[in-house]
CSV table of C-alpha atoms in Angstrom, one decimal:
chain,number,residue,atom,x,y,z
A,1,SER,CA,-0.1,-0.1,-0.2
A,2,GLN,CA,1.1,3.6,-0.5
A,3,GLN,CA,3.0,5.1,2.4
A,4,GLY,CA,1.9,8.7,1.6
A,5,GLU,CA,-1.3,10.4,0.8
A,6,GLU,CA,-0.9,13.8,-0.6
A,7,ASP,CA,-3.5,16.6,-0.6
A,8,PRO,CA,-4.8,18.2,-2.4
A,9,GLN,CA,-5.1,15.8,-5.5
A,10,ALA,CA,-5.2,19.0,-7.7
A,11,LEU,CA,-4.5,22.4,-7.6
A,12,SER,CA,-5.0,25.3,-10.2
A,13,ILE,CA,-3.4,28.6,-9.6
A,14,GLN,CA,-2.5,31.4,-11.5
A,15,GLU,CA,1.0,32.4,-12.4
A,16,GLY,CA,2.9,34.2,-9.9
A,17,GLU,CA,0.8,32.6,-6.9
A,18,ASN,CA,2.3,30.3,-4.2
A,19,ALA,CA,1.4,26.5,-4.2
A,20,THR,CA,1.4,24.3,-1.3
A,21,MET,CA,1.1,20.5,-1.3
A,22,ASN,CA,1.0,18.2,1.6
A,23,CYS,CA,2.0,14.8,2.1
A,24,SER,CA,1.3,12.5,5.1
A,25,TYR,CA,3.0,9.3,5.7
A,26,LYS,CA,2.2,6.0,8.0
A,27,THR,CA,5.5,4.9,9.6
A,28,SER,CA,8.7,6.4,10.8
A,29,ILE,CA,11.3,7.4,8.3
A,30,ASN,CA,14.8,8.4,7.8
A,31,ASN,CA,14.1,11.1,5.0
A,32,LEU,CA,11.4,12.4,2.8
A,33,GLN,CA,11.8,13.2,-0.6
A,34,TRP,CA,9.9,15.3,-3.4
A,35,TYR,CA,9.9,14.5,-7.0
A,36,ARG,CA,8.2,16.2,-9.9
A,37,GLN,CA,6.8,14.4,-13.0
A,38,ASN,CA,5.8,16.4,-16.1
A,39,SER,CA,3.2,14.9,-18.4
A,40,GLY,CA,3.3,11.6,-17.3
A,41,ARG,CA,7.2,11.0,-18.3
A,42,GLY,CA,10.1,10.7,-16.0
A,43,LEU,CA,10.4,12.0,-12.4
A,44,VAL,CA,12.9,14.5,-11.3
A,45,HIS,CA,14.3,14.8,-7.7
A,46,LEU,CA,13.7,18.3,-6.3
A,47,ILE,CA,14.6,18.0,-2.6
A,48,LEU,CA,15.5,15.7,0.2
A,49,ILE,CA,14.9,16.4,3.7
A,50,ARG,CA,16.3,14.4,6.5
A,51,SER,CA,14.1,13.2,9.4
A,52,ASN,CA,16.2,15.5,12.0
A,53,GLU,CA,15.6,18.6,9.7
A,54,ARG,CA,12.5,20.9,10.0
A,55,GLU,CA,12.7,22.9,6.9
A,56,LYS,CA,14.8,23.1,3.7
A,57,HIS,CA,15.1,25.3,0.9
A,58,SER,CA,16.2,25.1,-2.7
A,59,GLY,CA,15.3,28.0,-4.8
A,60,ARG,CA,11.6,28.6,-4.9
A,61,LEU,CA,11.1,25.6,-3.1
A,62,ARG,CA,10.5,25.4,0.6
A,63,VAL,CA,10.0,22.2,2.4
A,64,THR,CA,9.0,21.3,5.9
A,65,LEU,CA,8.9,18.1,7.8
A,66,ASP,CA,6.9,17.4,11.0
A,67,THR,CA,7.9,14.2,12.1
A,68,SER,CA,5.5,14.3,15.3
A,69,LYS,CA,2.7,14.6,12.9
A,70,LYS,CA,4.1,12.4,10.2
A,71,SER,CA,3.5,15.2,7.4
A,72,SER,CA,5.7,17.1,5.2
A,73,SER,CA,4.7,20.1,3.0
A,74,LEU,CA,6.1,21.5,-0.3
A,75,LEU,CA,5.9,25.2,-1.1
A,76,ILE,CA,6.6,26.6,-4.5
A,77,THR,CA,6.7,30.3,-4.4
A,78,ALA,CA,6.1,32.6,-7.2
A,79,SER,CA,4.9,29.8,-9.4
A,80,ARG,CA,5.3,29.6,-13.1
A,81,ALA,CA,3.6,27.9,-16.1
A,82,ALA,CA,6.5,25.4,-16.3
A,83,ASP,CA,5.8,24.2,-12.8
A,84,THR,CA,2.7,22.4,-14.1
A,85,ALA,CA,3.3,19.0,-13.3
A,86,SER,CA,2.4,16.4,-10.6
A,87,TYR,CA,4.3,16.2,-7.5
A,88,PHE,CA,5.1,13.2,-5.3
A,89,CYS,CA,6.4,12.8,-2.0
A,90,ALA,CA,8.5,9.6,-1.4
A,91,THR,CA,9.6,7.7,1.4
A,92,GLY,CA,12.2,4.8,2.3
A,93,THR,CA,15.4,4.3,0.7
A,94,ALA,CA,16.7,4.8,-3.0
A,95,SER,CA,16.5,1.1,-2.9
A,96,LYS,CA,12.9,0.9,-2.3
A,97,LEU,CA,11.0,4.4,-2.5
A,98,THR,CA,7.5,4.5,-1.6
A,99,PHE,CA,5.6,7.2,-3.4
A,100,GLY,CA,2.8,9.2,-2.3
A,101,THR,CA,-0.7,9.6,-4.2
A,102,GLY,CA,0.6,12.9,-5.9
A,103,THR,CA,-0.4,16.4,-6.2
A,104,ARG,CA,-1.4,17.7,-10.0
A,105,LEU,CA,-0.7,21.1,-10.1
A,106,GLN,CA,-1.7,23.3,-12.8
A,107,VAL,CA,-0.2,26.9,-13.3
A,108,THR,CA,-2.1,29.2,-15.7
A,109,LEU,CA,-1.4,32.6,-17.1
B,1,ASP,CA,26.0,13.0,-17.6
B,2,THR,CA,23.0,12.8,-15.0
B,3,GLU,CA,20.8,10.9,-17.6
B,4,VAL,CA,19.0,7.8,-17.5
B,5,THR,CA,18.1,6.7,-21.1
B,6,GLN,CA,15.3,4.4,-21.8
B,7,THR,CA,14.4,3.1,-25.1
B,8,PRO,CA,12.0,2.8,-26.9
B,9,LYS,CA,9.7,5.7,-25.9
B,10,HIS,CA,6.5,4.1,-27.2
B,11,LEU,CA,5.6,0.2,-27.7
B,12,VAL,CA,2.6,-1.4,-28.8
B,13,MET,CA,2.6,-5.0,-28.6
B,14,GLY,CA,0.4,-8.0,-29.0
B,15,MET,CA,-0.4,-10.4,-26.3
B,16,THR,CA,1.7,-12.9,-28.1
B,17,ASN,CA,4.7,-10.9,-28.8
B,18,LYS,CA,8.2,-10.9,-27.0
B,19,LYS,CA,9.7,-7.4,-26.6
B,20,SER,CA,12.6,-5.8,-24.4
B,21,LEU,CA,12.7,-2.5,-22.9
B,22,LYS,CA,16.2,-1.0,-22.2
B,23,CYS,CA,17.8,1.3,-20.0
B,24,GLU,CA,21.2,2.9,-20.0
B,25,GLN,CA,23.0,5.0,-17.3
B,26,HIS,CA,26.6,6.2,-17.1
B,27,MET,CA,26.8,7.8,-13.6
B,28,GLY,CA,28.6,4.8,-12.0
B,29,HIS,CA,25.1,3.9,-10.0
B,30,ARG,CA,25.6,0.2,-8.9
B,31,ALA,CA,21.4,0.1,-8.2
B,32,MET,CA,19.1,0.3,-11.0
B,33,TYR,CA,15.3,-0.1,-10.6
B,34,TRP,CA,12.3,-0.8,-12.7
B,35,TYR,CA,8.9,1.0,-12.0
B,36,LYS,CA,5.6,0.7,-13.5
B,37,GLN,CA,3.1,3.4,-13.4
B,38,LYS,CA,-0.7,3.4,-14.3
B,39,ALA,CA,-2.3,6.6,-15.4
B,40,LYS,CA,-2.9,9.1,-12.4
B,41,LYS,CA,-1.3,6.7,-10.0
B,42,PRO,CA,2.1,7.0,-8.6
B,43,PRO,CA,5.2,4.8,-9.6
B,44,GLU,CA,5.2,1.5,-8.0
B,45,LEU,CA,8.5,-0.4,-7.6
B,46,MET,CA,8.9,-3.7,-9.6
B,47,PHE,CA,12.5,-4.9,-9.6
B,48,VAL,CA,15.7,-3.8,-7.8
B,49,TYR,CA,19.1,-4.6,-9.0
B,50,SER,CA,22.1,-4.1,-6.7
B,51,TYR,CA,25.7,-4.7,-8.0
B,52,GLU,CA,24.1,-6.4,-11.1
B,53,LYS,CA,22.0,-9.0,-8.9
B,54,LEU,CA,18.3,-9.0,-8.6
B,55,SER,CA,18.0,-7.9,-4.9
B,56,ILE,CA,14.0,-7.2,-4.8
B,57,ASN,CA,11.2,-8.5,-6.8
B,58,GLU,CA,7.9,-7.0,-5.8
B,59,SER,CA,5.9,-10.3,-6.5
B,60,VAL,CA,5.8,-9.3,-10.2
B,61,PRO,CA,4.4,-11.9,-12.7
B,62,SER,CA,7.0,-14.1,-14.7
B,63,ARG,CA,5.8,-12.5,-18.0
B,64,PHE,CA,8.1,-9.7,-16.9
B,65,SER,CA,12.0,-10.8,-16.8
B,66,PRO,CA,14.3,-8.4,-15.9
B,67,GLU,CA,18.0,-8.6,-16.9
B,68,CYS,CA,21.2,-6.7,-15.9
B,69,PRO,CA,23.9,-7.3,-18.4
B,70,ASN,CA,26.3,-5.0,-16.9
B,71,SER,CA,26.6,-2.0,-14.3
B,72,SER,CA,25.3,0.6,-17.0
B,73,LEU,CA,22.5,-1.3,-18.5
B,74,LEU,CA,19.0,-2.6,-17.5
B,75,ASN,CA,16.6,-4.7,-19.5
B,76,LEU,CA,13.1,-5.7,-18.9
B,77,HIS,CA,11.8,-8.7,-21.4
B,78,LEU,CA,8.3,-8.7,-22.0
B,79,HIS,CA,6.4,-11.9,-23.1
B,80,ALA,CA,2.9,-12.8,-23.2
B,81,LEU,CA,1.5,-9.5,-21.7
B,82,GLN,CA,-2.2,-8.7,-20.8
B,83,PRO,CA,-4.1,-5.3,-21.8
B,84,GLU,CA,-3.9,-4.4,-18.2
B,85,ASP,CA,-0.3,-4.4,-18.4
B,86,SER,CA,-0.4,-1.1,-20.3
B,87,ALA,CA,1.2,1.5,-18.6
B,88,LEU,CA,4.4,3.9,-18.3
B,89,TYR,CA,7.7,1.7,-17.4
B,90,LEU,CA,10.4,3.8,-15.6
B,91,CYS,CA,13.8,2.8,-15.3
B,92,ALA,CA,15.9,4.5,-12.3
B,93,SER,CA,19.3,4.5,-11.0
B,94,SER,CA,21.1,5.4,-7.7
B,95,GLN,CA,24.2,4.8,-5.8
B,96,VAL,CA,23.7,2.0,-3.7
B,97,ASP,CA,22.3,2.8,-0.4
B,98,LEU,CA,24.9,1.7,2.2
B,99,GLY,CA,22.2,2.3,5.2
B,100,LEU,CA,22.9,5.9,4.6
B,101,MET,CA,19.6,6.3,3.4
B,102,ASN,CA,20.0,9.9,1.8
B,103,THR,CA,20.4,8.8,-1.8
B,104,GLU,CA,18.1,10.3,-4.6
B,105,ALA,CA,17.0,8.3,-7.5
B,106,PHE,CA,17.5,9.4,-11.0
B,107,PHE,CA,14.7,8.6,-13.5
B,108,GLY,CA,14.8,7.9,-17.2
B,109,GLN,CA,11.9,9.3,-19.4
B,110,GLY,CA,10.0,6.1,-19.3
B,111,THR,CA,8.4,3.9,-22.3
B,112,ARG,CA,4.9,4.0,-22.5
B,113,LEU,CA,3.6,0.6,-23.3
B,114,THR,CA,0.3,-0.7,-24.8
B,115,VAL,CA,-0.8,-4.1,-25.1
B,116,VAL,CA,-3.3,-4.9,-27.8
């Protein structure tokens, strides 16, 4: 069964707005990763946050992790049309990643 | 070179056909993976190879047969597939996770398979 549940399932915003997506997971973790997938093609790694970290930034991305609530959030600031994609959280090791259900983000001009 | 290359990009095959999916990486990664992804669903792990040896088979039907000829190549041989096997098949690679659990996976663009 899937480790992570993400919400919302779909999100539509205008260019320039911020997008926030959330991931909840069930068991204890050592790290949590976020991936992006454009149009049903390959996944691209965005950011990894370790279990002893609470927040991490990478460019316009900000990830938070709350291990007490078993949840993480991904914030994309000043969104662009090119950010339109599906976003997945993933837990486990690289040798056995378990992906969340994903959030489909649509950024319109 | 941080690329994982998959061929073909698209494949249509009949239920009696035999075909193969190919995956190649030159990042020196010694772990390689096959994932299956149905429409609007997350990827699901099928197989893991570590140092060219099969380490994980997630109870995949035998009509899917993986092969790792060397540290850069990964194949998935397909035989007698069913229409429900139609999906996006993704290959990925990473450093072998030596318990550090902080490694990311690099994915190819996938092969979109249609079984007719």
